[in-house]
């Protein structure tokens, strides 16, 4: 595998992760009852869409013109689970639990590439910034869930 192919493959995996996050957060926002939480989830969904767009631009710059704009099967299953919980009257905490699980998986994918010395510095910078934002959202989800348990 050439360096270019390796880089594009990494970008495609991260794009898929971002699309899963975008769709998952949007799905969750449609089911939570707390308006403040809904707003946060919608904002993260938009942020993940921007992340995917930024990574897609890099893939196109490297010559990949048919970038897949969908997420993964695993992400679709998670969204279906959120939808099911929401339709059955699931509490916000249950929906947040599904989002936390998805973001933990996304974090592990990002962690794989954050310290990858095969990626160019400019792309690595984008990935590191996105990973940091993902970590911040995950921390907020965890804190929100903890606060709700204590209350």
GROMACS .gro file of N, CA and C in nm:
model
  453
    1UNK      N    1   0.085  -0.117   0.000
    1UNK     CA    2   0.000   0.000   0.000
    1UNK      C    3   0.090   0.124   0.000
    2UNK      N    4   0.062   0.214  -0.093
    2UNK     CA    5   0.142   0.336  -0.100
    2UNK      C    6   0.107   0.429   0.016
    3UNK      N    7   0.193   0.526   0.039
    3UNK     CA    8   0.168   0.624   0.144
    3UNK      C    9   0.036   0.696   0.119
    4UNK      N   10   0.013   0.736  -0.005
    4UNK     CA   11  -0.111   0.807  -0.040
    4UNK      C   12  -0.232   0.720  -0.008
    5UNK      N   13  -0.227   0.593  -0.049
    5UNK     CA   14  -0.338   0.501  -0.022
    5UNK      C   15  -0.360   0.484   0.128
    6UNK      N   16  -0.252   0.475   0.204
    6UNK     CA   17  -0.262   0.461   0.349
    6UNK      C   18  -0.330   0.583   0.410
    7UNK      N   19  -0.289   0.701   0.366
    7UNK     CA   20  -0.345   0.826   0.418
    7UNK      C   21  -0.493   0.837   0.384
    8UNK      N   22  -0.528   0.807   0.259
    8UNK     CA   23  -0.668   0.814   0.217
    8UNK      C   24  -0.751   0.711   0.294
    9UNK      N   25  -0.698   0.593   0.316
    9UNK     CA   26  -0.768   0.491   0.393
    9UNK      C   27  -0.794   0.540   0.536
   10UNK      N   28  -0.694   0.601   0.597
   10UNK     CA   29  -0.711   0.656   0.732
   10UNK      C   30  -0.818   0.764   0.733
   11UNK      N   31  -0.813   0.853   0.634
   11UNK     CA   32  -0.913   0.960   0.624
   11UNK      C   33  -1.053   0.902   0.607
   12UNK      N   34  -1.066   0.799   0.524
   12UNK     CA   35  -1.198   0.739   0.503
   12UNK      C   36  -1.253   0.675   0.630
   13UNK      N   37  -1.167   0.612   0.707
   13UNK     CA   38  -1.213   0.553   0.834
   13UNK      C   39  -1.260   0.662   0.930
   14UNK      N   40  -1.188   0.772   0.935
   14UNK     CA   41  -1.226   0.881   1.024
   14UNK      C   42  -1.351   0.954   0.974
   15UNK      N   43  -1.366   0.964   0.843
   15UNK     CA   44  -1.488   1.023   0.786
   15UNK      C   45  -1.609   0.940   0.827
   16UNK      N   46  -1.596   0.809   0.817
   16UNK     CA   47  -1.703   0.720   0.857
   16UNK      C   48  -1.739   0.739   1.003
   17UNK      N   49  -1.638   0.752   1.088
   17UNK     CA   50  -1.660   0.775   1.231
   17UNK      C   51  -1.734   0.907   1.253
   18UNK      N   52  -1.693   1.009   1.180
   18UNK     CA   53  -1.758   1.141   1.193
   18UNK      C   54  -1.903   1.137   1.146
   19UNK      N   55  -1.928   1.069   1.036
   19UNK     CA   56  -2.066   1.057   0.986
   19UNK      C   57  -2.151   0.979   1.085
   20UNK      N   58  -2.095   0.874   1.145
   20UNK     CA   59  -2.168   0.801   1.248
   20UNK      C   60  -2.203   0.894   1.364
   21UNK      N   61  -2.107   0.974   1.407
   21UNK     CA   62  -2.131   1.068   1.516
   21UNK      C   63  -2.234   1.172   1.479
   22UNK      N   64  -2.221   1.227   1.359
   22UNK     CA   65  -2.316   1.327   1.312
   22UNK      C   66  -2.458   1.271   1.317
   23UNK      N   67  -2.476   1.155   1.260
   23UNK     CA   68  -2.610   1.094   1.254
   23UNK      C   69  -2.658   1.050   1.392
   24UNK      N   70  -2.568   0.997   1.473
   24UNK     CA   71  -2.607   0.951   1.607
   24UNK      C   72  -2.649   1.066   1.697
   25UNK      N   73  -2.573   1.174   1.695
   25UNK     CA   74  -2.609   1.289   1.777
   25UNK      C   75  -2.740   1.351   1.729
   26UNK      N   76  -2.760   1.355   1.596
   26UNK     CA   77  -2.884   1.410   1.542
   26UNK      C   78  -3.003   1.324   1.586
   27UNK      N   79  -2.986   1.192   1.576
   27UNK     CA   80  -3.092   1.099   1.618
   27UNK      C   81  -3.123   1.117   1.766
   28UNK      N   82  -3.019   1.126   1.847
   28UNK     CA   83  -3.039   1.144   1.992
   28UNK      C   84  -3.110   1.276   2.021
   29UNK      N   85  -3.072   1.382   1.951
   29UNK     CA   86  -3.134   1.513   1.973
   29UNK      C   87  -3.284   1.507   1.946
   30UNK      N   88  -3.323   1.424   1.853
   30UNK     CA   89  -3.465   1.411   1.821
   30UNK      C   90  -3.545   1.336   1.926
   31UNK      N   91  -3.478   1.274   2.021
   31UNK     CA   92  -3.548   1.194   2.121
   31UNK      C   93  -3.536   1.245   2.264
   32UNK      N   94  -3.437   1.328   2.294
   32UNK     CA   95  -3.424   1.373   2.433
   32UNK      C   96  -3.531   1.477   2.465
   33UNK      N   97  -3.564   1.484   2.591
   33UNK     CA   98  -3.670   1.574   2.635
   33UNK      C   99  -3.615   1.708   2.685
   34UNK      N  100  -3.496   1.709   2.739
   34UNK     CA  101  -3.434   1.829   2.793
   34UNK      C  102  -3.390   1.921   2.678
   35UNK      N  103  -3.446   2.043   2.668
   35UNK     CA  104  -3.413   2.132   2.556
   35UNK      C  105  -3.266   2.175   2.553
   36UNK      N  106  -3.205   2.192   2.668
   36UNK     CA  107  -3.063   2.228   2.673
   36UNK      C  108  -2.977   2.114   2.618
   37UNK      N  109  -3.010   1.994   2.658
   37UNK     CA  110  -2.938   1.876   2.611
   37UNK      C  111  -2.960   1.859   2.460
   38UNK      N  112  -3.082   1.881   2.414
   38UNK     CA  113  -3.111   1.871   2.270
   38UNK      C  114  -3.023   1.969   2.192
   39UNK      N  115  -3.012   2.091   2.241
   39UNK     CA  116  -2.930   2.192   2.174
   39UNK      C  117  -2.784   2.147   2.166
   40UNK      N  118  -2.732   2.096   2.277
   40UNK     CA  119  -2.594   2.047   2.279
   40UNK      C  120  -2.575   1.934   2.177
   41UNK      N  121  -2.667   1.839   2.174
   41UNK     CA  122  -2.656   1.726   2.082
   41UNK      C  123  -2.662   1.772   1.936
   42UNK      N  124  -2.746   1.869   1.908
   42UNK     CA  125  -2.754   1.923   1.772
   42UNK      C  126  -2.623   1.993   1.734
   43UNK      N  127  -2.565   2.067   1.829
   43UNK     CA  128  -2.438   2.135   1.802
   43UNK      C  129  -2.326   2.035   1.773
   44UNK      N  130  -2.321   1.927   1.850
   44UNK     CA  131  -2.217   1.826   1.827
   44UNK      C  132  -2.240   1.757   1.693
   45UNK      N  133  -2.365   1.733   1.657
   45UNK     CA  134  -2.395   1.674   1.528
   45UNK      C  135  -2.340   1.761   1.414
   46UNK      N  136  -2.362   1.891   1.424
   46UNK     CA  137  -2.311   1.984   1.323
   46UNK      C  138  -2.158   1.988   1.322
   47UNK      N  139  -2.100   1.980   1.441
   47UNK     CA  140  -1.953   1.979   1.451
   47UNK      C  141  -1.897   1.855   1.381
   48UNK      N  142  -1.959   1.740   1.403
   48UNK     CA  143  -1.912   1.616   1.339
   48UNK      C  144  -1.928   1.623   1.188
   49UNK      N  145  -2.034   1.689   1.141
   49UNK     CA  146  -2.051   1.707   0.996
   49UNK      C  147  -1.937   1.791   0.940
   50UNK      N  148  -1.898   1.895   1.014
   50UNK     CA  149  -1.786   1.979   0.971
   50UNK      C  150  -1.657   1.898   0.971
   51UNK      N  151  -1.636   1.818   1.074
   51UNK     CA  152  -1.517   1.733   1.080
   51UNK      C  153  -1.510   1.642   0.957
   52UNK      N  154  -1.622   1.578   0.924
   52UNK     CA  155  -1.626   1.489   0.808
   52UNK      C  156  -1.594   1.568   0.681
   53UNK      N  157  -1.652   1.687   0.668
   53UNK     CA  158  -1.626   1.771   0.552
   53UNK      C  159  -1.480   1.809   0.540
   54UNK      N  160  -1.418   1.843   0.652
   54UNK     CA  161  -1.276   1.878   0.651
   54UNK      C  162  -1.190   1.759   0.606
   55UNK      N  163  -1.222   1.642   0.657
   55UNK     CA  164  -1.147   1.521   0.619
   55UNK      C  165  -1.173   1.483   0.474
   56UNK      N  166  -1.297   1.501   0.429
   56UNK     CA  167  -1.329   1.473   0.289
   56UNK      C  168  -1.249   1.565   0.197
   57UNK      N  169  -1.236   1.691   0.236
   57UNK     CA  170  -1.157   1.785   0.155
   57UNK      C  171  -1.012   1.739   0.142
   58UNK      N  172  -0.958   1.687   0.250
   58UNK     CA  173  -0.820   1.636   0.246
   58UNK      C  174  -0.810   1.514   0.155
   59UNK      N  175  -0.910   1.427   0.162
   59UNK     CA  176  -0.910   1.307   0.076
   59UNK      C  177  -0.918   1.348  -0.071
   60UNK      N  178  -1.002   1.445  -0.102
   60UNK     CA  179  -1.015   1.493  -0.240
   60UNK      C  180  -0.884   1.557  -0.285
   61UNK      N  181  -0.823   1.634  -0.198
   61UNK     CA  182  -0.694   1.698  -0.229
   61UNK      C  183  -0.589   1.593  -0.265
   62UNK      N  184  -0.601   1.475  -0.203
   62UNK     CA  185  -0.507   1.366  -0.230
   62UNK      C  186  -0.548   1.280  -0.349
   63UNK      N  187  -0.657   1.319  -0.417
   63UNK     CA  188  -0.697   1.249  -0.538
   63UNK      C  189  -0.813   1.153  -0.523
   64UNK      N  190  -0.873   1.145  -0.409
   64UNK     CA  191  -0.988   1.055  -0.387
   64UNK      C  192  -1.116   1.135  -0.418
   65UNK      N  193  -1.178   1.106  -0.531
   65UNK     CA  194  -1.292   1.187  -0.573
   65UNK      C  195  -1.427   1.125  -0.542
   66UNK      N  196  -1.429   1.001  -0.503
   66UNK     CA  197  -1.555   0.934  -0.472
   66UNK      C  198  -1.561   0.896  -0.323
   67UNK      N  199  -1.549   0.998  -0.239
   67UNK     CA  200  -1.550   0.978  -0.095
   67UNK      C  201  -1.689   0.933  -0.051
   68UNK      N  202  -1.694   0.827   0.028
   68UNK     CA  203  -1.820   0.775   0.080
   68UNK      C  204  -1.872   0.870   0.188
   69UNK      N  205  -1.996   0.914   0.174
   69UNK     CA  206  -2.054   1.010   0.267
   69UNK      C  207  -2.144   0.943   0.372
   70UNK      N  208  -2.144   0.812   0.376
   70UNK     CA  209  -2.230   0.743   0.473
   70UNK      C  210  -2.147   0.700   0.593
   71UNK      N  211  -2.215   0.650   0.692
   71UNK     CA  212  -2.147   0.598   0.810
   71UNK      C  213  -2.135   0.446   0.799
   72UNK      N  214  -2.106   0.384   0.911
   72UNK     CA  215  -2.085   0.240   0.914
   72UNK      C  216  -2.212   0.164   0.951
   73UNK      N  217  -2.209   0.036   0.930
   73UNK     CA  218  -2.319  -0.051   0.972
   73UNK      C  219  -2.334  -0.046   1.123
   74UNK      N  220  -2.220  -0.048   1.193
   74UNK     CA  221  -2.223  -0.041   1.339
   74UNK      C  222  -2.290   0.088   1.386
   75UNK      N  223  -2.262   0.199   1.318
   75UNK     CA  224  -2.324   0.326   1.352
   75UNK      C  225  -2.475   0.323   1.328
   76UNK      N  226  -2.516   0.259   1.219
   76UNK     CA  227  -2.659   0.247   1.188
   76UNK      C  228  -2.730   0.164   1.296
   77UNK      N  229  -2.664   0.061   1.344
   77UNK     CA  230  -2.722  -0.021   1.451
   77UNK      C  231  -2.736   0.061   1.578
   78UNK      N  232  -2.634   0.139   1.612
   78UNK     CA  233  -2.642   0.225   1.731
   78UNK      C  234  -2.756   0.325   1.719
   79UNK      N  235  -2.772   0.385   1.600
   79UNK     CA  236  -2.880   0.482   1.580
   79UNK      C  237  -3.016   0.415   1.593
   80UNK      N  238  -3.027   0.293   1.542
   80UNK     CA  239  -3.154   0.219   1.554
   80UNK      C  240  -3.186   0.193   1.701
   81UNK      N  241  -3.082   0.164   1.777
   81UNK     CA  242  -3.100   0.139   1.921
   81UNK      C  243  -3.147   0.267   1.990
   82UNK      N  244  -3.087   0.381   1.954
   82UNK     CA  245  -3.129   0.510   2.011
   82UNK      C  246  -3.274   0.536   1.972
   83UNK      N  247  -3.308   0.511   1.847
   83UNK     CA  248  -3.443   0.533   1.799
   83UNK      C  249  -3.542   0.446   1.876
   84UNK      N  250  -3.506   0.320   1.894
   84UNK     CA  251  -3.593   0.228   1.968
   84UNK      C  252  -3.612   0.277   2.112
   85UNK      N  253  -3.502   0.313   2.178
   85UNK     CA  254  -3.513   0.364   2.315
   85UNK      C  255  -3.602   0.487   2.320
   86UNK      N  256  -3.579   0.578   2.227
   86UNK     CA  257  -3.658   0.701   2.224
   86UNK      C  258  -3.805   0.675   2.199
   87UNK      N  259  -3.837   0.586   2.107
   87UNK     CA  260  -3.976   0.556   2.075
   87UNK      C  261  -4.047   0.480   2.186
   88UNK      N  262  -3.970   0.410   2.267
   88UNK     CA  263  -4.030   0.336   2.379
   88UNK      C  264  -4.032   0.420   2.507
   89UNK      N  265  -4.005   0.549   2.492
   89UNK     CA  266  -4.010   0.638   2.608
   89UNK      C  267  -3.884   0.634   2.692
   90UNK      N  268  -3.773   0.599   2.631
   90UNK     CA  269  -3.646   0.594   2.704
   90UNK      C  270  -3.609   0.729   2.763
   91UNK      N  271  -3.551   0.724   2.879
   91UNK     CA  272  -3.508   0.847   2.945
   91UNK      C  273  -3.385   0.904   2.873
   92UNK      N  274  -3.364   1.032   2.895
   92UNK     CA  275  -3.248   1.098   2.835
   92UNK      C  276  -3.119   1.027   2.871
   93UNK      N  277  -3.110   0.977   2.995
   93UNK     CA  278  -2.989   0.909   3.039
   93UNK      C  279  -2.961   0.783   2.956
   94UNK      N  280  -3.064   0.711   2.920
   94UNK     CA  281  -3.046   0.591   2.838
   94UNK      C  282  -2.995   0.626   2.699
   95UNK      N  283  -3.046   0.735   2.645
   95UNK     CA  284  -3.002   0.781   2.513
   95UNK      C  285  -2.858   0.830   2.522
   96UNK      N  286  -2.825   0.902   2.630
   96UNK     CA  287  -2.687   0.948   2.648
   96UNK      C  288  -2.591   0.830   2.662
   97UNK      N  289  -2.636   0.724   2.722
   97UNK     CA  290  -2.553   0.605   2.736
   97UNK      C  291  -2.514   0.549   2.599
   98UNK      N  292  -2.609   0.548   2.507
   98UNK     CA  293  -2.580   0.501   2.372
   98UNK      C  294  -2.482   0.594   2.301
   99UNK      N  295  -2.500   0.724   2.320
   99UNK     CA  296  -2.409   0.822   2.259
   99UNK      C  297  -2.269   0.805   2.318
  100UNK      N  298  -2.261   0.785   2.447
  100UNK     CA  299  -2.131   0.766   2.512
  100UNK      C  300  -2.060   0.643   2.456
  101UNK      N  301  -2.133   0.537   2.436
  101UNK     CA  302  -2.074   0.415   2.380
  101UNK      C  303  -2.021   0.440   2.240
  102UNK      N  304  -2.098   0.510   2.158
  102UNK     CA  305  -2.053   0.541   2.023
  102UNK      C  306  -1.931   0.630   2.021
  103UNK      N  307  -1.929   0.730   2.109
  103UNK     CA  308  -1.813   0.820   2.114
  103UNK      C  309  -1.689   0.750   2.170
  104UNK      N  310  -1.708   0.657   2.260
  104UNK     CA  311  -1.592   0.581   2.311
  104UNK      C  312  -1.529   0.502   2.197
  105UNK      N  313  -1.612   0.446   2.111
  105UNK     CA  314  -1.562   0.374   1.995
  105UNK      C  315  -1.493   0.470   1.898
  106UNK      N  316  -1.552   0.586   1.876
  106UNK     CA  317  -1.491   0.688   1.788
  106UNK      C  318  -1.357   0.732   1.844
  107UNK      N  319  -1.350   0.750   1.974
  107UNK     CA  320  -1.226   0.793   2.038
  107UNK      C  321  -1.115   0.691   2.014
  108UNK      N  322  -1.149   0.563   2.022
  108UNK     CA  323  -1.046   0.462   2.001
  108UNK      C  324  -0.995   0.465   1.857
  109UNK      N  325  -1.083   0.493   1.761
  109UNK     CA  326  -1.038   0.505   1.622
  109UNK      C  327  -0.948   0.627   1.606
  110UNK      N  328  -0.989   0.739   1.663
  110UNK     CA  329  -0.905   0.859   1.656
  110UNK      C  330  -0.771   0.836   1.725
  111UNK      N  331  -0.773   0.770   1.840
  111UNK     CA  332  -0.648   0.744   1.914
  111UNK      C  333  -0.548   0.667   1.829
  112UNK      N  334  -0.599   0.580   1.745
  112UNK     CA  335  -0.513   0.501   1.657
  112UNK      C  336  -0.433   0.592   1.563
  113UNK      N  337  -0.493   0.701   1.520
  113UNK     CA  338  -0.429   0.787   1.420
  113UNK      C  339  -0.361   0.911   1.478
  114UNK      N  340  -0.395   0.949   1.599
  114UNK     CA  341  -0.340   1.071   1.660
  114UNK      C  342  -0.187   1.067   1.667
  115UNK      N  343  -0.132   0.953   1.689
  115UNK     CA  344   0.014   0.943   1.700
  115UNK      C  345   0.076   0.865   1.583
  116UNK      N  346   0.006   0.862   1.471
  116UNK     CA  347   0.051   0.786   1.355
  116UNK      C  348   0.158   0.865   1.280
  117UNK      N  349   0.279   0.817   1.280
  117UNK     CA  350   0.388   0.889   1.216
  117UNK      C  351   0.390   0.871   1.063
  118UNK      N  352   0.294   0.795   1.008
  118UNK     CA  353   0.284   0.779   0.863
  118UNK      C  354   0.199   0.889   0.800
  119UNK      N  355   0.129   0.965   0.883
  119UNK     CA  356   0.042   1.071   0.832
  119UNK      C  357   0.118   1.203   0.827
  120UNK      N  358   0.093   1.284   0.726
  120UNK     CA  359   0.160   1.415   0.717
  120UNK      C  360   0.115   1.508   0.830
  121UNK      N  361   0.202   1.600   0.865
  121UNK     CA  362   0.177   1.689   0.978
  121UNK      C  363   0.048   1.769   0.965
  122UNK      N  364   0.016   1.817   0.843
  122UNK     CA  365  -0.105   1.898   0.828
  122UNK      C  366  -0.230   1.815   0.856
  123UNK      N  367  -0.235   1.693   0.809
  123UNK     CA  368  -0.349   1.606   0.834
  123UNK      C  369  -0.350   1.563   0.980
  124UNK      N  370  -0.234   1.535   1.033
  124UNK     CA  371  -0.224   1.497   1.174
  124UNK      C  372  -0.276   1.609   1.264
  125UNK      N  373  -0.248   1.734   1.228
  125UNK     CA  374  -0.299   1.847   1.306
  125UNK      C  375  -0.451   1.851   1.306
  126UNK      N  376  -0.511   1.828   1.191
  126UNK     CA  377  -0.658   1.825   1.182
  126UNK      C  378  -0.713   1.713   1.270
  127UNK      N  379  -0.653   1.596   1.259
  127UNK     CA  380  -0.699   1.480   1.336
  127UNK      C  381  -0.685   1.504   1.486
  128UNK      N  382  -0.574   1.561   1.526
  128UNK     CA  383  -0.554   1.588   1.670
  128UNK      C  384  -0.655   1.689   1.723
  129UNK      N  385  -0.683   1.793   1.646
  129UNK     CA  386  -0.783   1.892   1.690
  129UNK      C  387  -0.921   1.829   1.701
  130UNK      N  388  -0.955   1.746   1.603
  130UNK     CA  389  -1.085   1.679   1.608
  130UNK      C  390  -1.092   1.582   1.725
  131UNK      N  391  -0.985   1.510   1.749
  131UNK     CA  392  -0.982   1.415   1.861
  131UNK      C  393  -1.002   1.488   1.994
  132UNK      N  394  -0.942   1.604   2.005
  132UNK     CA  395  -0.956   1.682   2.128
  132UNK      C  396  -1.102   1.727   2.147
  133UNK      N  397  -1.166   1.772   2.040
  133UNK     CA  398  -1.306   1.812   2.048
  133UNK      C  399  -1.396   1.693   2.080
  134UNK      N  400  -1.366   1.578   2.020
  134UNK     CA  401  -1.442   1.457   2.047
  134UNK      C  402  -1.431   1.420   2.195
  135UNK      N  403  -1.310   1.430   2.248
  135UNK     CA  404  -1.287   1.400   2.390
  135UNK      C  405  -1.367   1.496   2.479
  136UNK      N  406  -1.372   1.623   2.439
  136UNK     CA  407  -1.449   1.721   2.515
  136UNK      C  408  -1.598   1.689   2.517
  137UNK      N  409  -1.652   1.649   2.402
  137UNK     CA  410  -1.794   1.611   2.396
  137UNK      C  411  -1.820   1.487   2.479
  138UNK      N  412  -1.730   1.390   2.471
  138UNK     CA  413  -1.745   1.267   2.548
  138UNK      C  414  -1.740   1.298   2.698
  139UNK      N  415  -1.649   1.384   2.739
  139UNK     CA  416  -1.642   1.424   2.881
  139UNK      C  417  -1.772   1.491   2.926
  140UNK      N  418  -1.827   1.576   2.840
  140UNK     CA  419  -1.952   1.644   2.876
  140UNK      C  420  -2.067   1.544   2.888
  141UNK      N  421  -2.073   1.448   2.797
  141UNK     CA  422  -2.177   1.344   2.805
  141UNK      C  423  -2.164   1.267   2.936
  142UNK      N  424  -2.042   1.228   2.968
  142UNK     CA  425  -2.019   1.153   3.093
  142UNK      C  426  -2.057   1.236   3.215
  143UNK      N  427  -2.019   1.363   3.216
  143UNK     CA  428  -2.051   1.451   3.329
  143UNK      C  429  -2.202   1.469   3.342
  144UNK      N  430  -2.268   1.485   3.229
  144UNK     CA  431  -2.413   1.502   3.231
  144UNK      C  432  -2.481   1.378   3.286
  145UNK      N  433  -2.436   1.262   3.241
  145UNK     CA  434  -2.493   1.137   3.292
  145UNK      C  435  -2.470   1.123   3.443
  146UNK      N  436  -2.349   1.160   3.487
  146UNK     CA  437  -2.317   1.151   3.631
  146UNK      C  438  -2.405   1.246   3.711
  147UNK      N  439  -2.420   1.368   3.664
  147UNK     CA  440  -2.505   1.465   3.734
  147UNK      C  441  -2.648   1.417   3.745
  148UNK      N  442  -2.697   1.354   3.641
  148UNK     CA  443  -2.834   1.306   3.641
  148UNK      C  444  -2.852   1.188   3.738
  149UNK      N  445  -2.748   1.107   3.754
  149UNK     CA  446  -2.756   0.995   3.848
  149UNK      C  447  -2.758   1.045   3.991
  150UNK      N  448  -2.678   1.150   4.017
  150UNK     CA  449  -2.668   1.205   4.153
  150UNK      C  450  -2.796   1.279   4.191
  151UNK      N  451  -2.859   1.343   4.093
  151UNK     CA  452  -2.979   1.425   4.120
  151UNK      C  453  -3.100   1.342   4.154
   0.00000   0.00000   0.00000
